[in-house]
mmCIF file of C-alpha atoms and ligand atoms in Angstrom:
data_model
loop_
_atom_site.group_PDB
_atom_site.id
_atom_site.type_symbol
_atom_site.label_atom_id
_atom_site.label_comp_id
_atom_site.label_asym_id
_atom_site.label_seq_id
_atom_site.Cartn_x
_atom_site.Cartn_y
_atom_site.Cartn_z
ATOM 1 C CA MET K 1 -118.383 -224.978 -70.730
ATOM 2 C CA HIS K 2 -116.241 -224.664 -73.813
ATOM 3 C CA LEU K 3 -115.329 -228.320 -73.725
ATOM 4 C CA ILE K 4 -118.944 -229.348 -73.325
ATOM 5 C CA LEU K 5 -119.863 -227.216 -76.313
ATOM 6 C CA ILE K 6 -117.104 -228.713 -78.414
ATOM 7 C CA LEU K 7 -118.133 -232.212 -77.412
ATOM 8 C CA ALA K 8 -121.761 -231.439 -78.135
ATOM 9 C CA THR K 9 -120.883 -230.039 -81.561
ATOM 10 C CA ALA K 10 -118.763 -233.089 -82.290
ATOM 11 C CA ALA K 11 -121.669 -235.301 -81.328
ATOM 12 C CA ILE K 12 -123.999 -233.372 -83.626
ATOM 13 C CA ILE K 13 -121.547 -233.626 -86.513
ATOM 14 C CA GLN K 14 -121.139 -237.309 -85.874
ATOM 15 C CA ALA K 15 -124.889 -237.788 -85.743
ATOM 16 C CA ALA K 16 -125.171 -235.982 -89.064
ATOM 17 C CA VAL K 17 -122.543 -238.238 -90.615
ATOM 18 C CA ILE K 18 -124.254 -241.351 -89.355
ATOM 19 C CA LYS K 19 -127.563 -240.091 -90.653
ATOM 20 C CA GLU K 20 -126.087 -239.485 -94.071
ATOM 21 C CA ASP K 21 -124.740 -243.038 -94.051
ATOM 22 C CA GLU K 22 -128.153 -244.323 -93.174
ATOM 23 C CA VAL K 23 -129.978 -242.562 -95.972
ATOM 24 C CA LYS K 24 -127.472 -243.720 -98.560
ATOM 25 C CA PRO K 25 -128.664 -247.227 -99.365
ATOM 26 C CA CYS K 26 -126.154 -249.935 -100.031
ATOM 27 C CA ASP K 27 -127.272 -252.345 -102.721
ATOM 28 C CA GLY K 28 -124.711 -254.930 -101.713
ATOM 29 C CA ILE K 29 -123.760 -256.627 -98.495
ATOM 30 C CA ILE K 30 -120.429 -256.662 -96.618
ATOM 31 C CA ILE K 31 -119.038 -260.034 -95.525
ATOM 32 C CA ASP K 32 -115.628 -260.101 -93.834
ATOM 33 C CA ASN K 33 -114.955 -256.568 -95.139
ATOM 34 C CA VAL K 34 -115.649 -257.558 -98.757
ATOM 35 C CA TYR K 35 -118.527 -256.111 -100.754
ATOM 36 C CA HIS K 36 -120.869 -258.749 -102.217
ATOM 37 C CA GLU K 37 -123.440 -258.260 -104.957
ATOM 38 C CA ILE K 38 -126.902 -259.560 -104.139
ATOM 39 C CA GLU K 39 -128.181 -261.629 -107.045
ATOM 40 C CA GLU K 40 -131.820 -262.711 -106.959
ATOM 41 C CA LEU K 41 -132.108 -266.238 -108.392
ATOM 42 C CA LYS K 42 -135.791 -266.893 -107.781
ATOM 43 C CA LYS K 43 -138.503 -264.908 -106.056
ATOM 44 C CA ASP K 44 -142.106 -265.512 -104.901
ATOM 45 C CA ILE K 45 -141.370 -268.989 -103.657
ATOM 46 C CA ASP K 46 -142.427 -270.266 -100.241
ATOM 47 C CA ARG K 47 -139.571 -271.133 -97.866
ATOM 48 C CA PRO K 48 -136.989 -272.845 -100.109
ATOM 49 C CA TYR K 49 -135.359 -275.479 -97.946
ATOM 50 C CA SER K 50 -132.611 -278.127 -97.969
ATOM 51 C CA LEU K 51 -130.446 -276.508 -100.661
ATOM 52 C CA ALA K 52 -127.826 -278.629 -102.430
ATOM 53 C CA VAL K 53 -125.667 -277.537 -105.380
ATOM 54 C CA ALA K 54 -124.490 -280.064 -107.965
ATOM 55 C CA TYR K 55 -121.091 -278.640 -108.962
ATOM 56 C CA SER K 56 -121.008 -280.335 -112.376
ATOM 57 C CA THR K 57 -124.171 -278.617 -113.603
ATOM 58 C CA ASN K 58 -124.133 -275.675 -111.160
ATOM 59 C CA ARG K 59 -127.772 -276.316 -110.332
ATOM 60 C CA VAL K 60 -129.107 -275.625 -106.859
ATOM 61 C CA TYR K 61 -131.706 -278.206 -105.864
ATOM 62 C CA PHE K 62 -134.128 -277.381 -103.083
ATOM 63 C CA SER K 63 -137.633 -278.080 -101.873
ATOM 64 C CA TYR K 64 -140.348 -275.584 -101.094
ATOM 65 C CA SER K 65 -143.921 -275.511 -99.860
ATOM 66 C CA LEU K 66 -146.388 -275.713 -102.724
ATOM 67 C CA ASN K 67 -149.255 -274.242 -100.719
ATOM 68 C CA LYS K 68 -149.067 -271.875 -97.799
ATOM 69 C CA ASP K 69 -151.155 -273.906 -95.383
ATOM 70 C CA ASP K 70 -150.453 -277.594 -95.872
ATOM 71 C CA ASP K 71 -147.416 -279.832 -95.771
ATOM 72 C CA VAL K 72 -146.911 -280.537 -99.453
ATOM 73 C CA PHE K 73 -143.339 -280.097 -100.645
ATOM 74 C CA LYS K 74 -141.877 -280.121 -104.102
ATOM 75 C CA THR K 75 -138.278 -280.484 -105.226
ATOM 76 C CA ALA K 76 -137.112 -277.978 -107.816
ATOM 77 C CA TYR K 77 -133.877 -276.515 -109.103
ATOM 78 C CA VAL K 78 -132.467 -273.274 -110.400
ATOM 79 C CA ASN K 79 -129.572 -273.358 -112.820
ATOM 80 C CA LEU K 80 -127.069 -270.887 -111.342
ATOM 81 C CA ASN K 81 -125.622 -270.026 -114.763
ATOM 82 C CA THR K 82 -128.868 -269.467 -116.663
ATOM 83 C CA LYS K 83 -131.410 -269.024 -113.818
ATOM 84 C CA GLU K 84 -133.614 -271.684 -115.465
ATOM 85 C CA PHE K 85 -136.145 -272.942 -112.898
ATOM 86 C CA ALA K 86 -137.849 -276.347 -113.071
ATOM 87 C CA HIS K 87 -139.683 -278.834 -110.897
ATOM 88 C CA ILE K 88 -138.458 -282.397 -110.437
ATOM 89 C CA GLU K 89 -141.273 -284.807 -111.204
ATOM 90 C CA GLY K 90 -141.559 -288.328 -109.860
ATOM 91 C CA VAL K 91 -141.054 -287.689 -106.138
ATOM 92 C CA ASN K 92 -143.791 -287.915 -103.558
ATOM 93 C CA ASN K 93 -143.290 -284.875 -101.308
ATOM 94 C CA GLY K 94 -139.680 -284.090 -102.161
ATOM 95 C CA PHE K 95 -138.219 -282.599 -99.025
ATOM 96 C CA ALA K 96 -134.468 -283.237 -98.774
ATOM 97 C CA GLN K 97 -131.729 -282.999 -101.378
ATOM 98 C CA ALA K 98 -128.145 -284.321 -101.514
ATOM 99 C CA VAL K 99 -125.493 -284.568 -104.216
ATOM 100 C CA ASP K 100 -122.744 -287.111 -104.819
ATOM 101 C CA GLN K 101 -120.306 -284.690 -106.506
ATOM 102 C CA THR K 102 -118.003 -287.470 -107.766
ATOM 103 C CA ASN K 103 -120.653 -289.416 -109.643
ATOM 104 C CA HIS K 104 -122.919 -286.391 -110.311
ATOM 105 C CA ASP K 105 -125.848 -288.167 -108.669
ATOM 106 C CA VAL K 106 -128.675 -286.207 -107.112
ATOM 107 C CA TYR K 107 -130.644 -287.884 -104.321
ATOM 108 C CA ILE K 108 -134.008 -286.710 -103.080
ATOM 109 C CA GLY K 109 -135.700 -287.743 -99.854
ATOM 110 C CA GLY K 110 -139.494 -287.747 -99.796
ATOM 111 C CA SER K 111 -142.268 -288.900 -97.506
ATOM 112 C CA ASP K 112 -142.008 -292.465 -98.833
ATOM 113 C CA GLY K 113 -138.356 -293.111 -99.378
ATOM 114 C CA ILE K 114 -135.305 -292.090 -101.355
ATOM 115 C CA TYR K 115 -135.295 -291.152 -105.032
ATOM 116 C CA LYS K 116 -132.527 -290.548 -107.535
ATOM 117 C CA TYR K 117 -132.617 -288.010 -110.320
ATOM 118 C CA ASN K 118 -132.355 -289.472 -113.808
ATOM 119 C CA HIS K 119 -130.520 -286.864 -115.916
ATOM 120 C CA LYS K 120 -131.627 -288.391 -119.238
ATOM 121 C CA LYS K 121 -135.306 -288.684 -118.383
ATOM 122 C CA LYS K 122 -135.209 -285.384 -116.459
ATOM 123 C CA SER K 123 -137.232 -286.864 -113.619
ATOM 124 C CA ALA K 124 -136.646 -288.729 -110.388
ATOM 125 C CA GLU K 125 -136.936 -292.469 -109.887
ATOM 126 C CA PHE K 126 -137.613 -294.418 -106.721
ATOM 127 C CA LEU K 127 -134.450 -295.883 -105.207
ATOM 128 C CA GLY K 128 -135.406 -297.487 -101.899
ATOM 129 C CA VAL K 129 -136.665 -297.403 -98.284
ATOM 130 C CA ARG K 130 -140.343 -297.111 -99.111
ATOM 131 C CA ASP K 131 -141.381 -296.992 -95.439
ATOM 132 C CA ALA K 132 -139.182 -294.029 -94.503
ATOM 133 C CA ASP K 133 -140.320 -290.438 -94.181
ATOM 134 C CA VAL K 134 -136.949 -288.967 -95.060
ATOM 135 C CA TRP K 135 -136.053 -285.859 -93.102
ATOM 136 C CA HIS K 136 -132.470 -285.105 -94.132
ATOM 137 C CA ILE K 137 -130.067 -286.667 -96.542
ATOM 138 C CA PHE K 138 -126.348 -286.250 -97.191
ATOM 139 C CA PHE K 139 -123.758 -287.899 -99.370
ATOM 140 C CA LYS K 140 -120.109 -288.394 -98.420
ATOM 141 C CA ASP K 141 -118.666 -291.690 -99.706
ATOM 142 C CA VAL K 142 -122.057 -293.246 -98.937
ATOM 143 C CA LEU K 143 -125.608 -292.004 -98.568
ATOM 144 C CA TYR K 144 -126.818 -291.027 -95.077
ATOM 145 C CA TYR K 145 -130.379 -290.169 -94.162
ATOM 146 C CA SER K 146 -132.402 -289.325 -91.060
ATOM 147 C CA VAL K 147 -136.083 -290.146 -90.761
ATOM 148 C CA PHE K 148 -139.144 -288.599 -89.225
ATOM 149 C CA PRO K 149 -140.484 -288.966 -86.536
ATOM 150 C CA SER K 150 -137.946 -291.314 -84.899
ATOM 151 C CA GLN K 151 -134.972 -289.062 -85.773
ATOM 152 C CA PHE K 152 -132.773 -292.094 -86.359
ATOM 153 C CA LEU K 153 -129.799 -291.832 -88.695
ATOM 154 C CA PHE K 154 -129.142 -294.542 -91.286
ATOM 155 C CA THR K 155 -126.735 -295.300 -94.087
ATOM 156 C CA TYR K 156 -127.995 -296.658 -97.391
ATOM 157 C CA ILE K 157 -125.403 -298.882 -99.081
ATOM 158 C CA ASN K 158 -126.063 -301.373 -101.897
ATOM 159 C CA GLY K 159 -129.779 -301.278 -101.291
ATOM 160 C CA GLN K 160 -129.403 -301.886 -97.553
ATOM 161 C CA SER K 161 -130.436 -299.512 -94.769
ATOM 162 C CA VAL K 162 -128.400 -299.797 -91.588
ATOM 163 C CA ARG K 163 -128.657 -297.679 -88.454
ATOM 164 C CA TYR K 164 -125.509 -295.568 -88.246
ATOM 165 C CA ARG K 165 -123.443 -297.076 -85.414
ATOM 166 C CA ASP K 166 -121.716 -293.948 -84.075
ATOM 167 C CA LEU K 167 -125.041 -292.235 -83.471
ATOM 168 C CA GLU K 168 -127.274 -295.199 -82.656
ATOM 169 C CA ASP K 169 -127.827 -293.945 -79.083
ATOM 170 C CA THR K 170 -128.973 -290.474 -79.983
ATOM 171 C CA LYS K 171 -131.522 -288.568 -82.002
ATOM 172 C CA VAL K 172 -130.384 -286.812 -85.151
ATOM 173 C CA ASP K 173 -132.367 -284.199 -87.009
ATOM 174 C CA GLN K 174 -129.996 -282.446 -89.426
ATOM 175 C CA PHE K 175 -126.444 -283.562 -90.047
ATOM 176 C CA ILE K 176 -123.439 -283.024 -92.297
ATOM 177 C CA ILE K 177 -119.894 -284.396 -92.548
ATOM 178 C CA ASP K 178 -116.930 -282.064 -92.980
ATOM 179 C CA ASN K 179 -113.545 -282.393 -94.740
ATOM 180 C CA GLU K 180 -111.998 -284.089 -91.680
ATOM 181 C CA ASP K 181 -114.734 -286.692 -91.235
ATOM 182 C CA VAL K 182 -116.328 -284.879 -88.341
ATOM 183 C CA ILE K 183 -120.085 -285.267 -88.327
ATOM 184 C CA PHE K 184 -122.056 -282.223 -87.209
ATOM 185 C CA PHE K 185 -125.617 -282.928 -86.159
ATOM 186 C CA THR K 186 -128.550 -281.299 -84.451
ATOM 187 C CA ASN K 187 -131.307 -282.577 -82.234
ATOM 188 C CA THR K 188 -133.662 -280.738 -79.893
ATOM 189 C CA THR K 189 -130.825 -280.333 -77.376
ATOM 190 C CA GLY K 190 -128.441 -278.517 -79.679
ATOM 191 C CA LEU K 191 -125.717 -278.627 -82.306
ATOM 192 C CA PHE K 192 -123.013 -281.229 -81.746
ATOM 193 C CA SER K 193 -119.909 -282.486 -83.476
ATOM 194 C CA GLN K 194 -118.536 -285.999 -83.333
ATOM 195 C CA MET K 195 -115.491 -287.541 -84.978
ATOM 196 C CA LYS K 196 -116.482 -290.465 -87.201
ATOM 197 C CA GLY K 197 -115.624 -293.745 -85.560
ATOM 198 C CA THR K 198 -116.197 -292.412 -82.029
ATOM 199 C CA LYS K 199 -119.223 -291.956 -79.793
ATOM 200 C CA GLU K 200 -118.148 -288.767 -78.006
ATOM 201 C CA ALA K 201 -120.181 -285.722 -78.963
ATOM 202 C CA THR K 202 -119.020 -282.135 -78.418
ATOM 203 C CA LEU K 203 -121.697 -279.531 -77.769
ATOM 204 C CA TYR K 204 -121.361 -276.425 -79.971
ATOM 205 C CA HIS K 205 -124.557 -274.627 -79.292
ATOM 206 C CA GLU K 206 -127.528 -275.303 -77.072
ATOM 207 C CA PHE K 207 -130.990 -274.349 -78.319
ATOM 208 C CA SER K 208 -133.544 -272.736 -76.113
ATOM 209 C CA ASP K 209 -136.257 -272.126 -78.688
ATOM 210 C CA VAL K 210 -134.639 -271.449 -82.070
ATOM 211 C CA GLY K 211 -133.455 -274.374 -84.132
ATOM 212 C CA VAL K 212 -130.952 -274.848 -86.896
ATOM 213 C CA ARG K 213 -132.550 -274.286 -90.295
ATOM 214 C CA GLY K 214 -129.735 -275.753 -92.316
ATOM 215 C CA LEU K 215 -126.188 -277.058 -92.357
ATOM 216 C CA ALA K 216 -123.868 -276.693 -95.334
ATOM 217 C CA THR K 217 -120.274 -277.319 -96.321
ATOM 218 C CA ASP K 218 -118.468 -275.045 -98.749
ATOM 219 C CA ILE K 219 -116.183 -276.386 -101.491
ATOM 220 C CA ASN K 220 -113.354 -276.711 -98.949
ATOM 221 C CA GLY K 221 -115.519 -278.822 -96.674
ATOM 222 C CA ASP K 222 -115.841 -276.180 -93.932
ATOM 223 C CA VAL K 223 -119.152 -276.192 -92.078
ATOM 224 C CA PHE K 224 -121.707 -273.377 -91.965
ATOM 225 C CA VAL K 225 -124.883 -273.164 -89.937
ATOM 226 C CA CYS K 226 -128.140 -271.334 -90.689
ATOM 227 C CA LEU K 227 -130.010 -270.022 -87.695
ATOM 228 C CA PRO K 228 -133.161 -267.946 -88.274
ATOM 229 C CA ASP K 229 -131.159 -264.705 -87.865
ATOM 230 C CA GLY K 230 -128.238 -265.421 -90.143
ATOM 231 C CA ILE K 231 -125.358 -267.543 -91.341
ATOM 232 C CA TYR K 232 -122.625 -268.701 -88.981
ATOM 233 C CA LYS K 233 -119.279 -270.335 -89.633
ATOM 234 C CA VAL K 234 -118.150 -273.224 -87.455
ATOM 235 C CA ASP K 235 -114.775 -272.690 -85.814
ATOM 236 C CA LYS K 236 -113.504 -276.064 -84.687
ATOM 237 C CA SER K 237 -110.362 -274.668 -83.023
ATOM 238 C CA ASP K 238 -112.371 -273.049 -80.243
ATOM 239 C CA VAL K 239 -115.686 -274.941 -80.565
ATOM 240 C CA SER K 240 -117.702 -271.886 -81.538
ATOM 241 C CA LEU K 241 -119.946 -270.355 -84.156
ATOM 242 C CA ARG K 242 -118.990 -267.019 -85.716
ATOM 243 C CA LYS K 243 -121.738 -264.920 -87.257
ATOM 244 C CA MET K 244 -120.749 -264.095 -90.827
ATOM 245 C CA LEU K 245 -123.864 -262.455 -92.034
ATOM 246 C CA ALA K 246 -127.197 -261.327 -90.612
ATOM 247 C CA ILE K 247 -130.218 -262.378 -92.678
ATOM 248 C CA ASP K 248 -133.787 -262.120 -91.526
ATOM 249 C CA ASP K 249 -135.547 -265.496 -91.589
ATOM 250 C CA VAL K 250 -132.929 -267.468 -93.499
ATOM 251 C CA PHE K 251 -134.105 -270.980 -94.449
ATOM 252 C CA GLY K 252 -131.325 -272.679 -96.332
ATOM 253 C CA LEU K 253 -127.726 -272.439 -97.453
ATOM 254 C CA ALA K 254 -125.399 -273.950 -100.029
ATOM 255 C CA PHE K 255 -122.286 -272.941 -101.971
ATOM 256 C CA ASP K 256 -122.006 -272.891 -105.756
ATOM 257 C CA ASN K 257 -119.035 -274.306 -107.688
ATOM 258 C CA ASP K 258 -117.158 -270.979 -107.285
ATOM 259 C CA ASN K 259 -117.761 -271.115 -103.534
ATOM 260 C CA ASN K 260 -120.284 -268.264 -103.601
ATOM 261 C CA ILE K 261 -122.962 -268.262 -100.917
ATOM 262 C CA VAL K 262 -126.433 -269.309 -102.114
ATOM 263 C CA TYR K 263 -129.152 -268.904 -99.520
ATOM 264 C CA SER K 264 -132.897 -268.739 -99.175
ATOM 265 C CA ASP K 265 -135.178 -266.706 -96.958
ATOM 266 C CA ALA K 266 -138.948 -267.000 -96.548
ATOM 267 C CA THR K 267 -139.717 -265.953 -100.138
ATOM 268 C CA LYS K 268 -136.661 -266.093 -102.365
ATOM 269 C CA LEU K 269 -133.365 -267.617 -103.388
ATOM 270 C CA ILE K 270 -130.281 -265.370 -103.419
ATOM 271 C CA ARG K 271 -126.629 -265.652 -104.431
ATOM 272 C CA LEU K 272 -123.905 -263.388 -103.007
ATOM 273 C CA LYS K 273 -120.925 -262.662 -105.253
ATOM 274 C CA PRO K 274 -117.823 -260.802 -104.042
ATOM 275 C CA ASN K 275 -116.862 -257.606 -105.898
ATOM 276 C CA LYS K 276 -113.606 -256.054 -104.663
ATOM 277 C CA ASP K 277 -114.119 -252.885 -106.725
ATOM 278 C CA LYS K 278 -117.187 -251.811 -104.802
ATOM 279 C CA THR K 279 -117.925 -250.647 -101.263
ATOM 280 C CA CYS K 280 -121.065 -249.706 -99.407
HETATM 281 C C1 LIG R 301 -128.744 -284.937 -78.683
HETATM 282 O O1 LIG R 301 -127.455 -285.503 -78.850
HETATM 283 C C2 LIG R 301 -126.627 -285.443 -77.705
HETATM 284 C C3 LIG R 301 -125.270 -285.992 -78.076
HETATM 285 O O2 LIG R 301 -125.338 -287.305 -78.525
HETATM 286 C C4 LIG R 301 -127.270 -286.226 -76.571
HETATM 287 O O3 LIG R 301 -126.496 -286.103 -75.393
HETATM 288 C C5 LIG R 301 -128.681 -285.684 -76.313
HETATM 289 O O4 LIG R 301 -129.333 -286.479 -75.351
HETATM 290 C C6 LIG R 301 -129.471 -285.695 -77.607
HETATM 291 N N1 LIG R 301 -130.785 -285.081 -77.381
HETATM 292 C C7 LIG R 301 -131.903 -285.731 -77.674
HETATM 293 C C8 LIG R 301 -133.167 -284.990 -77.426
HETATM 294 O O5 LIG R 301 -131.915 -286.873 -78.099
#
């Protein structure tokens, strides 16, 4: 009897403690035991997608839906230092963004080809592949892009589009290449990795109904995956995804030039900055 009472009291005390924790709001977020400040970069924006940070200017480029109920997309950027927001003119339906960090070039994929941002004119100019509805785009040594609806992956080199050999037998929706030249890609079956120069894919994650919203590499070239319920880190040593952070309805992910997480959800763009002096 005594023991039961003691246990019951302990449970009540514990419940009280938990309750107190719950009512005390935390205005940050804990990632790997480190407190992170939540910085709102842009709000009231519909599903920012395909985020790409240009390290030299610390701008995050992205596209978003202009109107709630049609398929019109616009490329825009937010300067991560000043929070300046601007649209990129000159692109028809800007949907996908990629950055060549070495040459500071920003590429934009639209519904009629690939465009390149002209820093002097502050607008985008048509580059090539007029007949392609560009779905995803990525730069590592050369420009890669996937198209809709075929889901074929191409490279674009010296004005020439060529189907990417390693993945010519498979469909590719999103893709990214990591620091060890491993290409991660998704199709309706799942998330796969494949060493460049080979044709053997490794399955990381099979999809039943949810798809990958975005793939990103951080400044070290490690790969991160956005699923609708949060951000996951790829662990190549045991072919798995580790959930880093739960976010409701996350749409896109990138890393700024200090390796801070920049992500979007259905209505806003957020940056997370570590602060070791704070806790929740
Ligand atoms: C997705 O890619 C994998 C690996 O190449 C392949 O086995 C699978 O058939 C592909 N799924 C679709 C729908 O093309």
